[in-house]
Coordinates of C-alpha atoms in Angstrom, one line a residue:
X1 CA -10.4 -84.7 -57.5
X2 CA -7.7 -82.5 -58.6
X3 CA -8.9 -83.1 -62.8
X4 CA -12.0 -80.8 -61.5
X5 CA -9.9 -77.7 -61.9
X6 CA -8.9 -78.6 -65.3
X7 CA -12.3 -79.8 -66.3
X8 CA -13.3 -76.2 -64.9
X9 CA -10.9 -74.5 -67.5
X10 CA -12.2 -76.9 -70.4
X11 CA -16.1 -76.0 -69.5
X12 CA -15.4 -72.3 -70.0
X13 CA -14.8 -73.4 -73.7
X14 CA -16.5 -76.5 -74.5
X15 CA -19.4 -78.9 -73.3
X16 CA -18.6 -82.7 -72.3
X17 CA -20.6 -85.2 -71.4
X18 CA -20.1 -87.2 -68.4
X19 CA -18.8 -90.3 -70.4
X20 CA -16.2 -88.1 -72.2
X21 CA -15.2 -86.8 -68.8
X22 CA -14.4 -90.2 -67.2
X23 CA -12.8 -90.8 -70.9
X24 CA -10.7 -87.9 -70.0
X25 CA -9.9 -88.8 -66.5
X26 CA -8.0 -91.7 -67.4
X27 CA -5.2 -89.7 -69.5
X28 CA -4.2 -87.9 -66.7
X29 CA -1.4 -88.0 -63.5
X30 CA -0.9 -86.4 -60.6
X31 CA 2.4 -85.0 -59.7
X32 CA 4.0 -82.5 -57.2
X33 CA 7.1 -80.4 -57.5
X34 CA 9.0 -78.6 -54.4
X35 CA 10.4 -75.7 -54.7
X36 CA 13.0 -75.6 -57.1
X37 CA 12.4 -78.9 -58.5
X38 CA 12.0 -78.8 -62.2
X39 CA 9.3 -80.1 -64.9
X40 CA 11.5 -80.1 -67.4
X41 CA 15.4 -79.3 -68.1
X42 CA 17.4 -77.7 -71.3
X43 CA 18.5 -80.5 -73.6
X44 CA 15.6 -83.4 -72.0
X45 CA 12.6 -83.9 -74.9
X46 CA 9.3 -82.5 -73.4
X47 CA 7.5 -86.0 -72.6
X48 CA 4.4 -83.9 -70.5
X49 CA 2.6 -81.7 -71.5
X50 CA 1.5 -80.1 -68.0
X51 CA -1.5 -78.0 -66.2
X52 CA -0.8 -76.1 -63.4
X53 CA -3.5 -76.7 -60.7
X54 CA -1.9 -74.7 -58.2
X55 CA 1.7 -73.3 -57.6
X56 CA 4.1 -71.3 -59.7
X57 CA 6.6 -72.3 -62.5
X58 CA 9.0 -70.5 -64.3
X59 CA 10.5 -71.2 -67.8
X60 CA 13.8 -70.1 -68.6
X61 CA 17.0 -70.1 -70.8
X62 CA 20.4 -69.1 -69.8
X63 CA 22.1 -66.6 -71.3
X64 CA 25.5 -67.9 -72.7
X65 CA 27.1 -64.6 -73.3
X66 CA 26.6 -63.5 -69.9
X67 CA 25.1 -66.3 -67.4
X68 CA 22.1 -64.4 -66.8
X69 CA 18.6 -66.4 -66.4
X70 CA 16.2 -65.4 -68.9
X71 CA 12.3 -65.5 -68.2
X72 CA 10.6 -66.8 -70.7
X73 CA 7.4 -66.9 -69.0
X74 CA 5.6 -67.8 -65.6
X75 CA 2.8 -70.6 -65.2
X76 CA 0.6 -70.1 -62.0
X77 CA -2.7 -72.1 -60.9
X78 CA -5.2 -72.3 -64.4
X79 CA -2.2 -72.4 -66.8
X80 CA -0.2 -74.7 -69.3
X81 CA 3.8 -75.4 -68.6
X82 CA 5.4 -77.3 -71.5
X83 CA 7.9 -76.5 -74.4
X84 CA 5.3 -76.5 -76.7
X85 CA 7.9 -77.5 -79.8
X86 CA 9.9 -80.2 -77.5
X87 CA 6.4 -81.4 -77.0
X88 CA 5.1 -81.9 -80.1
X89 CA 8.3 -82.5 -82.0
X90 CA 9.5 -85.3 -79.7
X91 CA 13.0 -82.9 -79.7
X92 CA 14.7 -81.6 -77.0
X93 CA 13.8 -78.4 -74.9
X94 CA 15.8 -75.3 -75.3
X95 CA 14.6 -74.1 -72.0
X96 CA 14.2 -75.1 -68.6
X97 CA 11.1 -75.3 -66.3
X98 CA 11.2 -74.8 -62.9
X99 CA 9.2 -75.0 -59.3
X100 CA 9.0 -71.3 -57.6
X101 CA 7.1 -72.6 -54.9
X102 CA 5.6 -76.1 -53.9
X103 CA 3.2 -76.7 -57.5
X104 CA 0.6 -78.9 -58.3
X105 CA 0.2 -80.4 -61.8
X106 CA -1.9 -82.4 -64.0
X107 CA 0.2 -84.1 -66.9
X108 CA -0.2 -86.3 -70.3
X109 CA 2.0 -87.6 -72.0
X110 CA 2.8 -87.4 -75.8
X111 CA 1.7 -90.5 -76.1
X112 CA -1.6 -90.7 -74.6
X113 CA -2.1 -87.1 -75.5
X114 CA -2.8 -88.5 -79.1
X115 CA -4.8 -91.2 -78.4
X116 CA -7.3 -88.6 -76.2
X117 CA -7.6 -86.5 -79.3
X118 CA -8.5 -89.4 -81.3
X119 CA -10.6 -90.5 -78.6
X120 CA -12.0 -87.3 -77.7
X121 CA -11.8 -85.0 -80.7
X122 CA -14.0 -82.6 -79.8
X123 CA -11.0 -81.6 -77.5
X124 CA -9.3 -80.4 -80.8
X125 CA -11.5 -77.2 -80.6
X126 CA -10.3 -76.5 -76.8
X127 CA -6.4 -76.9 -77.3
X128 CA -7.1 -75.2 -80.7
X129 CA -8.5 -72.2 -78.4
X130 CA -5.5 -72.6 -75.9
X131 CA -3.3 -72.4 -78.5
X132 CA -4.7 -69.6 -80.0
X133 CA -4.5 -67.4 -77.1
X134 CA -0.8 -68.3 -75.9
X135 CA -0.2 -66.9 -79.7
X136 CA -1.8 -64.0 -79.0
X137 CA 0.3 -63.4 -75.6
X138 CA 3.4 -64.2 -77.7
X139 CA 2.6 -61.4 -80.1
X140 CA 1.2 -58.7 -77.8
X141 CA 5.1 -59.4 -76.0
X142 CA 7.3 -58.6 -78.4
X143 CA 5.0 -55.7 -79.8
X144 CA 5.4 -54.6 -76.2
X145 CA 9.2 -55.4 -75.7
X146 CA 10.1 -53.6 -79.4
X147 CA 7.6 -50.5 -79.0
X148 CA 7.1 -49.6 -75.2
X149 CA 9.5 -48.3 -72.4
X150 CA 10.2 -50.1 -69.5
X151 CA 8.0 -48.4 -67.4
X152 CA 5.3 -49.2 -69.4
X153 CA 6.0 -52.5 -69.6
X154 CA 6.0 -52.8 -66.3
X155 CA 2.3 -51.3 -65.6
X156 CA 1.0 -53.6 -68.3
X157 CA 2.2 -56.7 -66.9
X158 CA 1.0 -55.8 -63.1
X159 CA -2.7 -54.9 -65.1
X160 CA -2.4 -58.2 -67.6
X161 CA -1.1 -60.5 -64.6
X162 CA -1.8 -59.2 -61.4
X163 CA -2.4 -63.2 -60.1
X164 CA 1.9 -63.4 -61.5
X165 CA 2.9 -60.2 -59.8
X166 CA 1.5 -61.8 -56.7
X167 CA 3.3 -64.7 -56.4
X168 CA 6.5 -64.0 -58.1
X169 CA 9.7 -62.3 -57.0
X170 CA 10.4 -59.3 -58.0
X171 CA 13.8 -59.9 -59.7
X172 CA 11.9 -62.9 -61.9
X173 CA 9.5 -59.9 -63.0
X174 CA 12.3 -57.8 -63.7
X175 CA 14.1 -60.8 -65.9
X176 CA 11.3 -61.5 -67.8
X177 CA 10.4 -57.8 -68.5
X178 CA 14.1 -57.3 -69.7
X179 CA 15.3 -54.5 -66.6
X180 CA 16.5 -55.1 -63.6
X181 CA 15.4 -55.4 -59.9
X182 CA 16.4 -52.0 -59.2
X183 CA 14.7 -50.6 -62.0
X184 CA 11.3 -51.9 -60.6
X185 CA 12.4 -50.9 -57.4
X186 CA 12.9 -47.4 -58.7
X187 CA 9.5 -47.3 -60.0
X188 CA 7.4 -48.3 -57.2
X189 CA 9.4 -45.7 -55.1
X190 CA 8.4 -43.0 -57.2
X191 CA 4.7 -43.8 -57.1
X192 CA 4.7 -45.3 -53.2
X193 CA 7.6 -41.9 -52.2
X194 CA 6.2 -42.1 -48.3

């Protein structure tokens, strides 16, 4: 069953028994996005909160002044995809979600997301811990983006996220570490010259 990856993720944090686990089974749902299909759109309220079994997602803005997509951040197999303030807030998204290649992922709505906490509070202490760690990645970024070159940029995320750098196109990197294509082109040439 496709829940066994995300009951995986939860085990690395907490214990549950097997009645809480076929308590937990029952929030979820199964869906599949192609390629360029998206979870969630600017302007649409966040109804799912969303695990990524397997595939690749990226969440974006667009740039008004010049057009430009702007990476907010990527979501590959063993990660969370939602607007995390459309989500909780019932408002809607400022940013967009989208399929980079065929994705798998296990959603909950609003909704039942508060009746599993109520029904299943020890799960408080997981999303607590999920939480607390996409906090952290928020603030190690924009130490990073307001202290560091490019170049060094660059070498953390290929050391932080070498699963991302993987599956993801190079101009997506580039967007979401603020250069362009040819910058990171640049910089593999110079340490790859044959």
């Amino acid at each position: 069953m496709v829940e066994n990856a995300l009951l995986k993720n939860i085990s690395k944090h907490i214990h549950l028994t097997q009645e809480e686990i076929s308590t937990f089974e029952r929030f979820w749902t199964e869906k599949t996005l192609e390629k360029g299909d998206y979870l969630l759109r600017n302007g649409v309220t966040c109804r799912y909160d969303s695990y990524v079994v397997s595939g690749a997602l990226k969440a974006f803005y667009i740039n008004a002044e010049n057009g430009n997509e702007e990476i907010l951040f990527f979501a590959v197999d063993d990660w969370w995809a939602s607007d995390l303030g459309s989500f909780s807030k019932q408002k809607p998204s400022i940013y967009n979600i989208q399929a980079i290649e065929k994705t798998t992922v296990l959603q909950i709505s609003h909704y039942s997301f508060q009746k599993l906490l109520a029904e299943l509070p020890c799960l408080e202490r997981y999303f607590r811990i999920i939480l607390e760690s996409y906090l952290g990645t928020l603030q190690k970024r924009l130490i990073y983006n307001n202290v560091y070159d490019a170049e060094s940029r660059y070498y953390d995320f290929l050391e932080t996220y070498p699963n991302i750098a993987s599956k993801v196109p190079q101009y997506l990197v580039a967007s979401y570490l603020g250069v362009s294509a040819e910058f990171i082109s640049r910089i593999k040439k110079k340490n790859n010259p044959s």
